[in-house]
Amino acid sequence: MNIKIVAGLIFVLFGLSSLCKGSDVGTPSTYGSYHLLKQHERQGTDYQIEVLRQLPDVVILAPHGGGIEPGTTELAFAIAGSDYTCYSFSGIKLEGNSNLHLTSTTFDEPVALNLVHHSRRTITLHGLSSQSDTIYVGGRDRYTRHRLENSLQAYGFQVDEHPAYAGTNLNNICNRNQNRAGVQIELPNGIRQKMFASLDREGRTLPTPLFYTFVTAVRQAIR
């Protein structure tokens, strides 16, 4: 068979396979799994895992928290409040925290997996590097996603969907709950910078009114 035809068939089959699973394109990962990450990075020195165990049916996660995607940890715990379970995997290095990034479809840290597996609703918070103010909402939980989009828009936020951040892959950490359907929120730098005095460690201790508006909008959508 002609080599070009074979290559074309492989490309088509790969594309169909990706569509069936759902496209989740994100930041490349230095490590392909938590098992590999922990062989090179030290918990307590390079990263930390924080868990607030409350209502187990709803879990709010910041899988790229701390210095990896700044602001997502603070937002996750504020959304959880005194009601919902919250998890954060945070980079705590002085620099190079991006090396701790595990993609959403390869995020397999055991504590996070256990919390998600026992939940019925899961919301993950992520950060994008763009300076846009548009929030991208994805995931397989269409009901919660729809409520969230409506609530955010009602509070004045720009909301859209993006094929690169669809969050529909079944292996995505947000979709690994009992319903196999969760919600993924992508927050660009542009909007996160307006939620804090700055995105460095000190600045993230000083949330702005926009921070609380976002938290209120999300909590109203999931209550």
Short mmCIF file of C-alpha atoms in Angstrom, two decimals:
data_model
loop_
_atom_site.label_atom_id
_atom_site.label_comp_id
_atom_site.label_asym_id
_atom_site.label_seq_id
_atom_site.Cartn_x
_atom_site.Cartn_y
_atom_site.Cartn_z
CA MET A 1 0.00 0.00 0.00
CA ASN A 2 1.21 3.51 -0.77
CA ILE A 3 3.06 5.03 2.21
CA LYS A 4 1.08 8.29 1.94
CA ILE A 5 -2.21 6.37 2.09
CA VAL A 6 -1.08 4.42 5.19
CA ALA A 7 0.00 7.65 6.89
CA GLY A 8 -3.32 9.22 6.03
CA LEU A 9 -5.28 6.31 7.47
CA ILE A 10 -3.27 6.44 10.70
CA PHE A 11 -3.94 10.18 10.98
CA VAL A 12 -7.68 9.69 10.45
CA LEU A 13 -7.90 6.83 12.96
CA PHE A 14 -5.98 8.82 15.55
CA GLY A 15 -8.27 11.78 15.00
CA LEU A 16 -11.40 9.68 15.42
CA SER A 17 -10.01 8.16 18.60
CA SER A 18 -9.35 11.63 20.03
CA LEU A 19 -12.86 12.78 19.16
CA CYS A 20 -14.41 9.77 20.87
CA LYS A 21 -12.50 10.50 24.06
CA GLY A 22 -13.06 14.24 23.91
CA SER A 23 -10.40 16.82 23.14
CA ASP A 24 -8.61 18.24 26.17
CA VAL A 25 -5.64 20.29 25.03
CA GLY A 26 -3.63 21.92 27.79
CA THR A 27 -0.18 23.00 28.91
CA PRO A 28 2.45 20.31 28.19
CA SER A 29 3.61 18.32 31.20
CA THR A 30 7.17 17.63 32.35
CA TYR A 31 5.95 14.47 34.07
CA GLY A 32 3.38 12.09 32.64
CA SER A 33 2.06 11.01 36.04
CA TYR A 34 2.21 11.79 39.74
CA HIS A 35 4.31 8.64 40.22
CA LEU A 36 7.01 10.16 38.01
CA LEU A 37 6.66 13.62 39.53
CA LYS A 38 7.21 12.47 43.11
CA GLN A 39 10.44 10.73 42.10
CA HIS A 40 11.96 14.10 41.24
CA GLU A 41 10.02 16.63 43.34
CA ARG A 42 9.68 16.71 47.13
CA GLN A 43 6.37 17.17 48.91
CA GLY A 44 6.63 19.96 51.46
CA THR A 45 9.56 21.54 49.65
CA ASP A 46 8.55 21.72 45.99
CA TYR A 47 4.82 21.16 46.28
CA GLN A 48 2.10 20.68 48.86
CA ILE A 49 -1.28 18.99 48.94
CA GLU A 50 -4.07 20.69 50.89
CA VAL A 51 -7.42 19.08 51.62
CA LEU A 52 -10.52 20.42 53.35
CA ARG A 53 -12.92 17.51 53.92
CA GLN A 54 -16.56 18.55 54.14
CA LEU A 55 -19.61 17.54 52.09
CA PRO A 56 -18.15 14.66 50.02
CA ASP A 57 -20.72 14.86 47.22
CA VAL A 58 -19.22 18.10 45.90
CA VAL A 59 -15.47 18.56 45.41
CA ILE A 60 -13.75 21.77 44.30
CA LEU A 61 -10.22 21.22 42.99
CA ALA A 62 -7.24 23.37 42.06
CA PRO A 63 -4.95 20.73 40.51
CA HIS A 64 -2.48 23.41 39.38
CA GLY A 65 -2.52 25.64 42.42
CA GLY A 66 0.04 27.77 44.20
CA GLY A 67 2.71 29.03 41.83
CA ILE A 68 1.67 26.73 38.97
CA GLU A 69 -1.48 28.64 37.98
CA PRO A 70 -1.59 31.39 40.63
CA GLY A 71 -4.89 32.28 42.24
CA THR A 72 -6.66 29.00 41.60
CA THR A 73 -5.98 27.63 45.10
CA GLU A 74 -7.37 30.73 46.79
CA LEU A 75 -10.45 30.68 44.57
CA ALA A 76 -11.07 26.97 45.15
CA PHE A 77 -11.04 27.26 48.95
CA ALA A 78 -13.22 30.37 48.87
CA ILE A 79 -15.78 28.59 46.68
CA ALA A 80 -15.74 25.55 48.96
CA GLY A 81 -16.26 27.78 52.00
CA SER A 82 -17.64 25.83 54.95
CA ASP A 83 -19.77 23.58 52.75
CA TYR A 84 -17.84 21.62 50.13
CA THR A 85 -14.75 19.46 50.06
CA CYS A 86 -11.72 21.21 48.58
CA TYR A 87 -8.39 19.96 47.22
CA SER A 88 -5.34 21.83 46.01
CA PHE A 89 -2.07 20.60 44.53
CA SER A 90 0.17 23.66 44.89
CA GLY A 91 3.60 24.52 43.58
CA ILE A 92 5.62 26.17 46.36
CA LYS A 93 9.01 26.60 44.67
CA LEU A 94 10.56 30.04 44.39
CA GLU A 95 10.74 29.43 40.64
CA GLY A 96 10.08 26.64 38.13
CA ASN A 97 6.62 25.73 39.41
CA SER A 98 5.43 25.09 35.87
CA ASN A 99 7.45 21.84 35.96
CA LEU A 100 4.89 20.55 38.48
CA HIS A 101 2.04 20.81 35.97
CA LEU A 102 0.27 17.50 35.33
CA THR A 103 -2.27 17.70 32.52
CA SER A 104 -5.92 17.28 33.46
CA THR A 105 -6.07 13.90 31.72
CA THR A 106 -2.95 12.55 33.48
CA PHE A 107 -3.60 14.03 36.92
CA ASP A 108 -3.54 10.90 39.07
CA GLU A 109 -2.46 12.06 42.52
CA PRO A 110 -4.07 9.41 44.81
CA VAL A 111 -5.73 11.75 47.32
CA ALA A 112 -7.39 13.75 44.55
CA LEU A 113 -8.55 10.62 42.74
CA ASN A 114 -10.10 9.24 45.92
CA LEU A 115 -12.00 12.46 46.65
CA VAL A 116 -13.27 12.73 43.09
CA HIS A 117 -14.25 9.05 42.85
CA HIS A 118 -16.51 9.46 45.89
CA SER A 119 -18.11 12.69 44.67
CA ARG A 120 -21.11 13.31 42.43
CA ARG A 121 -20.22 16.84 41.38
CA THR A 122 -16.69 18.02 40.65
CA ILE A 123 -15.45 21.46 39.67
CA THR A 124 -11.83 22.11 38.71
CA LEU A 125 -10.25 25.56 38.48
CA HIS A 126 -7.44 26.22 36.02
CA GLY A 127 -5.41 29.18 34.81
CA LEU A 128 -4.56 30.21 31.26
CA SER A 129 -1.61 32.40 30.28
CA SER A 130 -3.62 34.72 28.00
CA GLN A 131 -4.54 38.26 29.03
CA SER A 132 -8.18 37.77 28.07
CA ASP A 133 -11.04 38.45 30.49
CA THR A 134 -13.14 35.64 29.02
CA ILE A 135 -13.79 32.65 31.27
CA TYR A 136 -14.01 29.29 29.50
CA VAL A 137 -16.33 26.68 30.96
CA GLY A 138 -16.18 23.03 29.92
CA GLY A 139 -16.78 19.52 31.21
CA ARG A 140 -19.32 16.74 30.72
CA ASP A 141 -21.74 17.91 33.45
CA ARG A 142 -23.99 19.93 31.16
CA TYR A 143 -26.55 20.79 33.83
CA THR A 144 -24.06 22.35 36.26
CA ARG A 145 -22.12 23.90 33.39
CA HIS A 146 -25.26 25.62 32.11
CA ARG A 147 -26.12 26.94 35.57
CA LEU A 148 -22.57 28.16 36.02
CA GLU A 149 -22.47 29.95 32.67
CA ASN A 150 -25.78 31.69 33.42
CA SER A 151 -24.70 32.70 36.91
CA LEU A 152 -21.33 34.08 35.79
CA GLN A 153 -22.97 36.08 33.01
CA ALA A 154 -25.57 37.43 35.42
CA TYR A 155 -22.71 38.78 37.56
CA GLY A 156 -21.12 40.49 34.58
CA PHE A 157 -18.45 38.00 33.52
CA GLN A 158 -17.66 37.16 29.91
CA VAL A 159 -18.17 33.41 29.41
CA ASP A 160 -17.50 31.23 26.39
CA GLU A 161 -16.65 27.70 25.32
CA HIS A 162 -13.43 26.75 23.55
CA PRO A 163 -12.67 23.43 21.81
CA ALA A 164 -9.16 23.37 23.25
CA TYR A 165 -10.56 23.55 26.79
CA ALA A 166 -13.69 21.46 26.33
CA GLY A 167 -12.94 19.25 29.33
CA THR A 168 -14.87 16.34 27.83
CA ASN A 169 -12.22 13.64 27.94
CA LEU A 170 -13.36 10.89 30.33
CA ASN A 171 -9.84 10.79 31.77
CA ASN A 172 -10.02 14.46 32.73
CA ILE A 173 -9.87 14.69 36.52
CA CYS A 174 -13.13 16.68 36.57
CA ASN A 175 -14.98 13.78 34.89
CA ARG A 176 -13.73 10.95 37.10
CA ASN A 177 -16.52 11.19 39.67
CA GLN A 178 -19.48 8.83 40.15
CA ASN A 179 -21.42 10.45 37.33
CA ARG A 180 -18.42 10.51 34.97
CA ALA A 181 -19.23 14.19 34.40
CA GLY A 182 -17.78 17.32 35.95
CA VAL A 183 -17.08 20.98 35.21
CA GLN A 184 -13.81 22.62 34.22
CA ILE A 185 -13.29 26.39 34.60
CA GLU A 186 -10.41 28.05 32.75
CA LEU A 187 -9.45 31.50 34.04
CA PRO A 188 -7.00 33.53 31.92
CA ASN A 189 -4.29 35.63 33.57
CA GLY A 190 -6.17 38.74 32.50
CA ILE A 191 -9.15 38.03 34.74
CA ARG A 192 -7.15 36.47 37.61
CA GLN A 193 -4.89 39.51 37.86
CA LYS A 194 -7.98 41.60 38.55
CA MET A 195 -9.02 39.30 41.40
CA PHE A 196 -5.90 39.96 43.50
CA ALA A 197 -3.52 42.80 44.31
CA SER A 198 -1.04 40.76 42.24
CA LEU A 199 -0.46 37.10 41.41
CA ASP A 200 2.68 36.71 43.52
CA ARG A 201 2.44 35.06 46.95
CA GLU A 202 1.90 38.28 48.88
CA GLY A 203 -0.52 39.71 46.34
CA ARG A 204 -2.69 36.60 46.46
CA THR A 205 -3.40 37.26 50.15
CA LEU A 206 -5.17 40.46 49.09
CA PRO A 207 -8.26 39.56 47.04
CA THR A 208 -10.21 42.31 45.28
CA PRO A 209 -14.01 42.74 45.12
CA LEU A 210 -13.97 40.90 41.77
CA PHE A 211 -12.63 37.82 43.58
CA TYR A 212 -15.67 37.75 45.85
CA THR A 213 -18.05 38.41 42.96
CA PHE A 214 -16.68 35.38 41.11
CA VAL A 215 -16.87 33.20 44.21
CA THR A 216 -20.48 34.24 44.83
CA ALA A 217 -21.44 33.51 41.21
CA VAL A 218 -19.96 30.01 41.32
CA ARG A 219 -21.44 29.16 44.72
CA GLN A 220 -24.90 30.22 43.59
CA ALA A 221 -24.59 27.94 40.56
CA ILE A 222 -23.68 24.83 42.55
CA ARG A 223 -25.85 25.21 45.65
#
